Each structure stands twice: as structure tokens, then as C-alpha cells.
XYZ file of C-alpha atoms in Angstrom:
339
model
C -33.484 -2.624 -149.458
C -30.036 -3.318 -150.855
C -28.036 -0.316 -149.755
C -24.871 -1.449 -151.566
C -26.633 -1.309 -154.917
C -27.648 2.352 -154.649
C -25.259 3.315 -157.441
C -21.995 4.838 -156.194
C -23.956 7.160 -153.934
C -22.861 6.436 -150.363
C -23.238 9.872 -148.775
C -25.518 12.837 -149.225
C -24.593 16.473 -148.687
C -26.976 19.207 -147.489
C -26.627 22.346 -149.596
C -29.075 24.704 -147.881
C -26.782 25.781 -145.031
C -25.093 29.204 -145.203
C -21.444 29.124 -146.260
C -20.532 32.346 -144.441
C -19.134 31.557 -140.925
C -20.875 34.568 -139.376
C -24.238 33.480 -140.781
C -23.602 29.933 -139.596
C -22.993 31.073 -136.026
C -26.026 33.363 -136.135
C -28.179 30.532 -137.492
C -26.893 28.195 -134.800
C -27.854 30.530 -131.966
C -31.206 31.371 -133.565
C -32.199 27.727 -134.041
C -30.845 26.871 -130.567
C -33.041 29.542 -128.992
C -36.147 28.370 -130.826
C -35.378 24.733 -129.958
C -34.910 25.593 -126.281
C -38.282 27.370 -126.251
C -39.929 24.388 -127.981
C -38.552 21.903 -125.455
C -39.352 24.144 -122.479
C -42.929 24.886 -123.533
C -43.832 21.308 -124.406
C -42.096 19.782 -121.374
C -44.035 22.176 -119.111
C -47.302 21.013 -120.684
C -46.371 17.336 -120.266
C -45.360 17.854 -116.624
C -48.491 19.881 -115.882
C -50.799 17.230 -117.323
C -48.990 14.469 -115.425
C -48.760 16.177 -112.035
C -52.053 18.091 -111.799
C -54.948 15.799 -110.888
C -57.575 18.183 -112.253
C -55.961 17.910 -115.712
C -56.396 14.133 -115.793
C -59.153 14.384 -118.387
C -59.246 13.181 -122.008
C -58.784 16.697 -123.416
C -55.608 17.340 -121.440
C -54.384 13.771 -121.902
C -54.442 14.352 -125.669
C -52.756 17.725 -125.218
C -49.958 16.195 -123.150
C -49.514 13.421 -125.715
C -49.380 15.995 -128.523
C -46.642 17.885 -126.677
C -44.705 14.644 -126.152
C -44.865 13.918 -129.881
C -43.725 17.475 -130.662
C -40.666 16.988 -128.431
C -39.691 13.790 -130.263
C -40.619 15.266 -133.661
C -38.189 18.174 -133.326
C -35.529 15.937 -131.748
C -35.524 13.846 -134.920
C -34.011 16.664 -137.001
C -33.111 19.795 -135.003
C -29.984 18.456 -133.195
C -28.656 17.291 -136.559
C -29.420 20.697 -138.070
C -27.498 22.399 -135.244
C -24.520 20.088 -135.698
C -24.437 20.663 -139.456
C -24.656 24.424 -138.992
C -21.229 24.551 -137.332
C -19.287 21.785 -139.028
C -17.698 22.015 -142.454
C -18.856 18.582 -143.682
C -22.630 18.649 -143.829
C -23.169 15.116 -145.026
C -25.191 12.068 -144.050
C -25.143 8.434 -145.130
C -28.006 6.896 -147.040
C -28.895 4.753 -144.032
C -28.734 7.786 -141.750
C -30.918 9.766 -144.136
C -33.503 6.988 -144.294
C -33.511 6.652 -140.501
C -33.995 10.382 -140.023
C -36.823 10.376 -142.544
C -38.566 7.427 -140.868
C -38.712 9.223 -137.518
C -39.526 12.643 -138.978
C -42.356 11.390 -141.210
C -43.575 8.866 -138.634
C -43.841 11.390 -135.812
C -45.298 14.024 -138.140
C -47.962 11.548 -139.296
C -48.702 10.607 -135.684
C -49.118 14.311 -134.953
C -51.694 14.666 -137.732
C -53.581 11.548 -136.645
C -53.616 12.689 -133.019
C -55.137 16.019 -134.049
C -57.958 14.000 -135.639
C -58.444 12.116 -132.359
C -58.602 15.453 -130.523
C -61.301 16.634 -132.954
C -63.309 13.492 -132.150
C -62.935 14.295 -128.444
C -64.358 17.795 -129.030
C -67.187 16.309 -131.133
C -68.256 13.933 -128.353
C -67.945 16.656 -125.691
C -70.176 19.110 -127.580
C -72.566 16.848 -129.488
C -72.977 14.116 -126.849
C -72.180 15.760 -123.510
C -74.202 13.308 -121.401
C -72.451 10.281 -122.877
C -68.995 11.944 -122.867
C -67.717 10.309 -119.631
C -68.831 6.905 -120.874
C -67.388 7.253 -124.389
C -64.140 9.165 -123.843
C -62.530 7.028 -121.186
C -58.807 7.295 -120.512
C -58.454 3.751 -121.868
C -59.907 4.845 -125.215
C -57.667 7.918 -125.190
C -54.572 5.772 -124.616
C -55.604 3.458 -127.454
C -56.110 6.390 -129.817
C -52.678 7.807 -128.952
C -50.977 4.426 -129.430
C -52.885 3.823 -132.674
C -51.783 7.243 -133.969
C -48.144 6.362 -133.323
C -48.362 2.888 -134.836
C -50.206 4.028 -137.964
C -47.854 6.974 -138.373
C -44.761 4.786 -138.309
C -46.312 2.112 -140.543
C -47.001 4.746 -143.185
C -43.532 6.205 -142.708
C -41.729 2.860 -142.995
C -43.563 1.959 -146.188
C -42.938 5.360 -147.750
C -39.233 5.469 -146.844
C -38.695 1.868 -147.946
C -40.256 2.709 -151.296
C -38.213 5.901 -151.804
C -34.877 4.294 -150.966
C -35.592 1.286 -153.162
C -35.596 3.608 -156.186
C -32.385 4.238 -158.174
C -30.555 7.403 -157.100
C -28.644 9.615 -159.504
C -24.961 10.398 -159.018
C -25.724 13.865 -157.691
C -25.063 13.983 -153.954
C -26.494 17.370 -153.027
C -29.797 17.790 -151.158
C -31.208 21.293 -151.413
C -32.473 21.176 -147.863
C -31.504 21.197 -144.157
C -32.486 17.590 -143.439
C -33.834 14.486 -145.162
C -37.400 15.229 -146.178
C -39.418 13.549 -148.909
C -39.594 16.282 -151.617
C -35.854 17.163 -151.706
C -34.755 13.510 -151.563
C -37.138 12.644 -154.388
C -35.248 15.199 -156.512
C -32.248 12.803 -156.418
C -34.213 9.839 -157.764
C -33.429 8.923 -161.368
C -36.222 8.000 -163.775
C -38.877 9.279 -161.433
C -42.196 8.845 -163.190
C -45.917 9.297 -162.524
C -46.135 5.908 -160.785
C -43.449 6.920 -158.278
C -45.096 10.261 -157.597
C -48.497 8.635 -157.168
C -47.100 6.202 -154.608
C -45.719 9.085 -152.551
C -48.999 10.970 -152.988
C -51.010 7.989 -151.706
C -48.908 7.812 -148.536
C -49.222 11.564 -148.012
C -52.975 11.381 -148.562
C -53.363 8.678 -145.914
C -51.284 10.656 -143.400
C -52.644 14.142 -144.137
C -55.816 14.283 -146.232
C -57.725 11.478 -144.482
C -57.215 12.842 -140.924
C -58.049 16.337 -142.162
C -61.270 15.017 -143.716
C -62.213 13.409 -140.374
C -61.481 16.686 -138.580
C -63.642 18.571 -141.091
C -66.539 16.144 -140.595
C -66.213 16.398 -136.794
C -66.348 20.189 -136.891
C -69.265 20.167 -139.309
C -71.286 18.241 -136.699
C -69.959 20.535 -133.969
C -70.985 23.656 -135.908
C -74.452 22.228 -136.521
C -74.867 21.426 -132.824
C -73.622 24.821 -131.682
C -75.916 26.710 -134.068
C -78.874 24.972 -132.426
C -77.923 26.472 -129.058
C -80.328 29.283 -128.188
C -78.003 31.304 -125.974
C -75.417 33.497 -127.687
C -73.132 33.083 -124.663
C -73.500 29.320 -124.933
C -72.574 29.360 -128.619
C -69.556 31.540 -127.925
C -68.419 29.269 -125.100
C -68.803 26.152 -127.254
C -66.876 27.644 -130.174
C -64.147 28.905 -127.845
C -63.403 25.366 -126.671
C -62.418 24.471 -130.243
C -60.579 27.615 -131.367
C -57.122 26.537 -130.152
C -57.408 23.121 -131.764
C -58.597 24.611 -135.055
C -55.668 27.049 -135.079
C -53.163 24.226 -134.561
C -54.873 22.141 -137.261
C -54.599 24.952 -139.805
C -50.921 25.523 -138.975
C -49.996 21.839 -139.096
C -52.028 20.762 -142.093
C -51.407 23.909 -144.115
C -47.647 23.437 -144.297
C -47.787 19.646 -144.632
C -50.386 19.727 -147.396
C -48.350 22.282 -149.351
C -45.185 20.174 -149.083
C -46.534 16.686 -149.705
C -49.874 16.881 -151.526
C -48.502 18.176 -154.824
C -46.515 16.868 -157.801
C -42.739 16.593 -157.469
C -41.884 18.997 -160.356
C -43.404 21.897 -158.377
C -40.591 21.670 -155.825
C -38.756 25.011 -155.386
C -35.746 24.810 -153.106
C -35.728 28.237 -151.455
C -39.481 28.491 -150.928
C -39.862 24.921 -149.692
C -36.930 25.211 -147.294
C -38.632 28.152 -145.620
C -41.999 26.375 -145.415
C -40.436 23.206 -144.008
C -38.777 25.254 -141.252
C -42.182 26.736 -140.418
C -43.800 23.356 -139.713
C -40.617 21.860 -138.240
C -39.867 24.698 -135.805
C -42.786 27.138 -135.988
C -45.677 24.788 -135.239
C -44.041 23.026 -132.230
C -43.116 26.479 -130.894
C -46.590 27.962 -131.314
C -48.589 24.949 -130.074
C -47.780 25.469 -126.357
C -48.568 29.175 -126.680
C -51.844 28.592 -128.499
C -53.035 26.016 -125.984
C -52.028 27.987 -122.870
C -52.417 31.721 -123.515
C -56.215 31.662 -123.154
C -56.512 28.510 -121.053
C -56.590 29.526 -117.403
C -56.460 25.949 -116.118
C -53.311 25.181 -118.084
C -51.679 28.479 -117.111
C -52.444 27.772 -113.465
C -51.005 24.253 -113.690
C -47.840 25.478 -115.430
C -47.478 28.181 -112.781
C -47.617 25.542 -110.050
C -45.010 23.418 -111.849
C -42.705 26.431 -112.153
C -43.309 27.360 -108.521
C -42.418 23.853 -107.328
C -39.296 23.876 -109.505
C -38.304 27.301 -108.194
C -38.949 26.248 -104.604
C -36.901 23.048 -104.949
C -33.940 24.993 -106.366
C -34.061 27.713 -103.731
C -35.244 25.960 -100.585
C -31.735 26.084 -99.195
C -31.296 29.795 -100.006
C -33.088 33.085 -99.669
C -34.670 33.507 -103.116
C -38.237 32.371 -102.486
C -39.869 35.643 -103.528
C -39.854 34.605 -107.180
C -41.668 31.396 -106.301
C -44.438 33.251 -104.513
C -44.787 35.564 -107.503
C -45.130 32.627 -109.896
C -47.716 30.981 -107.650
C -49.633 34.216 -107.247
C -49.786 34.858 -110.967
C -51.103 31.408 -111.733
C -53.508 30.689 -108.910
C -55.597 27.694 -109.984
C -58.812 28.955 -108.377
C -58.850 31.884 -110.809
C -59.083 29.484 -113.735
C -61.988 28.659 -115.914
C -62.421 25.147 -117.163
C -62.802 25.824 -120.867
C -60.020 25.198 -123.356
C -60.004 28.069 -125.797
């Protein structure tokens, strides 16, 4: 890409931020709180999966990897959003915008692809339980995680390179909080059906194809579960997939609405709200969804918190809180199903 030839456009300005100082401060603290909860919840899951030997299984390996991606995914845009909320100049260079978009789209695509790998894990566990230890080895899991990241960034690099090779108009304002595909495409001059189709192809590869694979996996899972004679067995099998299905609907619902549609349907206010939902809402809800009904994960997180509390207070007299945390998350009270 020849950045010098992008017309006279050298900087972009975000127009979605509130102009009122009081609203800016309120927005800053609100986003900061949500971001802190996102980092805390996902870091606890990563630490629990790494430190607890009983969680060293493919299912939890994927869950820890998903949380690691969520941490990086939000870090690609949220710190910049917080900085822009308080400063008067809310601009970004073309190169900075492209870089932000590469990481945001790349990590988001990796997230979608990893959810497809997790669906395959559930398919093997339910439809081929005897072969599960032989098929879903940790080596295969690591390869699927790495492949998700590589494919996600390859799609992102091609998409961003294509977008920023197009001629930009003289308008500098982005009706958004960060550099995302739909609002940036609004600045492209002479955008035609061919340009929109190119963006749609990339979005289809990153969103529609993984979702199709997830749908096929759960179709086989549903068929296998319906053949189970015991009602308790069917309920237990479905419960192992409920958390994953909830996350899939949250992630793919927002992404499909934003990217799998023609560019003229873009509406600034509505799309800004939806983008915040899948940028902040989904990474915030994922740790809750995967832990609230998962006794093993709650027990592991309780042990991580207890160790952290103990290490901070071992020189003082505040160990009661540690014993409470450990007591509330005793691992032997856990069941092994992920629901």
C-alpha cells in the first residue's frame, strides 16, 4: 500500500465520543470498570487452566486459549477508546487505523475459528467417546489453536490491505469509537458492488464458514443425544454444550449483523451500540457463562484466589478471607461436566 497517495487524508477523527466533559468522564469510568472485569475474569480462567492439573484436558485447554484471545482482543481497542474518551483530539493516523483493524479483525476471526474447534471437541466427546482420548490429544488442540490464530490474521491482513488500497474521500470523520470495517468503508470513495463483495467474502470466511461447521457439529451431537435412552443422560449431554452454544450465539450474532450485510445498511448510532456489545459485552460474559454452572472451574478459580490471597497476607493477620474463598470453592464438591 502507498500510504502517501491516500489523497490528502493523513489523519482520521472519531466522532462517536460524547462532547460533554461530564459524559466523557462517566464513560471513561464505565468502560474502565467493564475492562477491569474482562481482564480479571479471563486472566483467572487462564491461570486456573494452567495451574490446576485436573483442568489439563482438551476442553479446558480450548477454554483457556479462548480467554487468552479475549484478553488480546479487547486490548487491541479498549485502551485506545479510554484514551480518546478523555483527550480533546480523538484522531488516529491511517497507519494506526490499519494496524488497529488488523489486530481487532484478526483476533476476532481467531475467536470465531476457535469456537468452531471447541464445537468439534464437543462432537468427538459425545459422538465418539471411546476414541476421544486418541483423537483429541493436546498436540491436536495446540495445532487447532495456532491454526485459528494464523488463519484469522491471514484473513485480517488481506481484508485490511484491500480496504486501505482503496481511494479515501476527503472526509476525515469516522462515526465510531475505533477503526472497524463498516465505518471505515463509509470513507471510501467510489465504493461499488465489487468492493462490497470482496469485504463480504472475507467476512464469510471468518464468520459464516466456522458457524456452518459449528451447526454441522451440533446436528450430529443432537442426533447422538436423541438416541440416548435415559432422560438424565440426554440432559447431561446437552448440558455440556449449553455454555458453548450461548457464547456462539452471542459472538456470531453481533458479528454477522455487522459484517454479513451490504454497506449501505450501515446506521451509525445502532451499529456503534452493537459493536460495543461484541467488543465489551461478549468478553465480559464469556467467563461468567463458562464458570457459573461449572463446578470444576469455580473450584479451580477459588483455589487461585485463595493462593493469591494467602501470598498477599502471609506476613499479616488477614487469612480468614483466604479460608473463606477456599471453603466456598472446594474442588471435591465439583462435578466434571461443563455446562
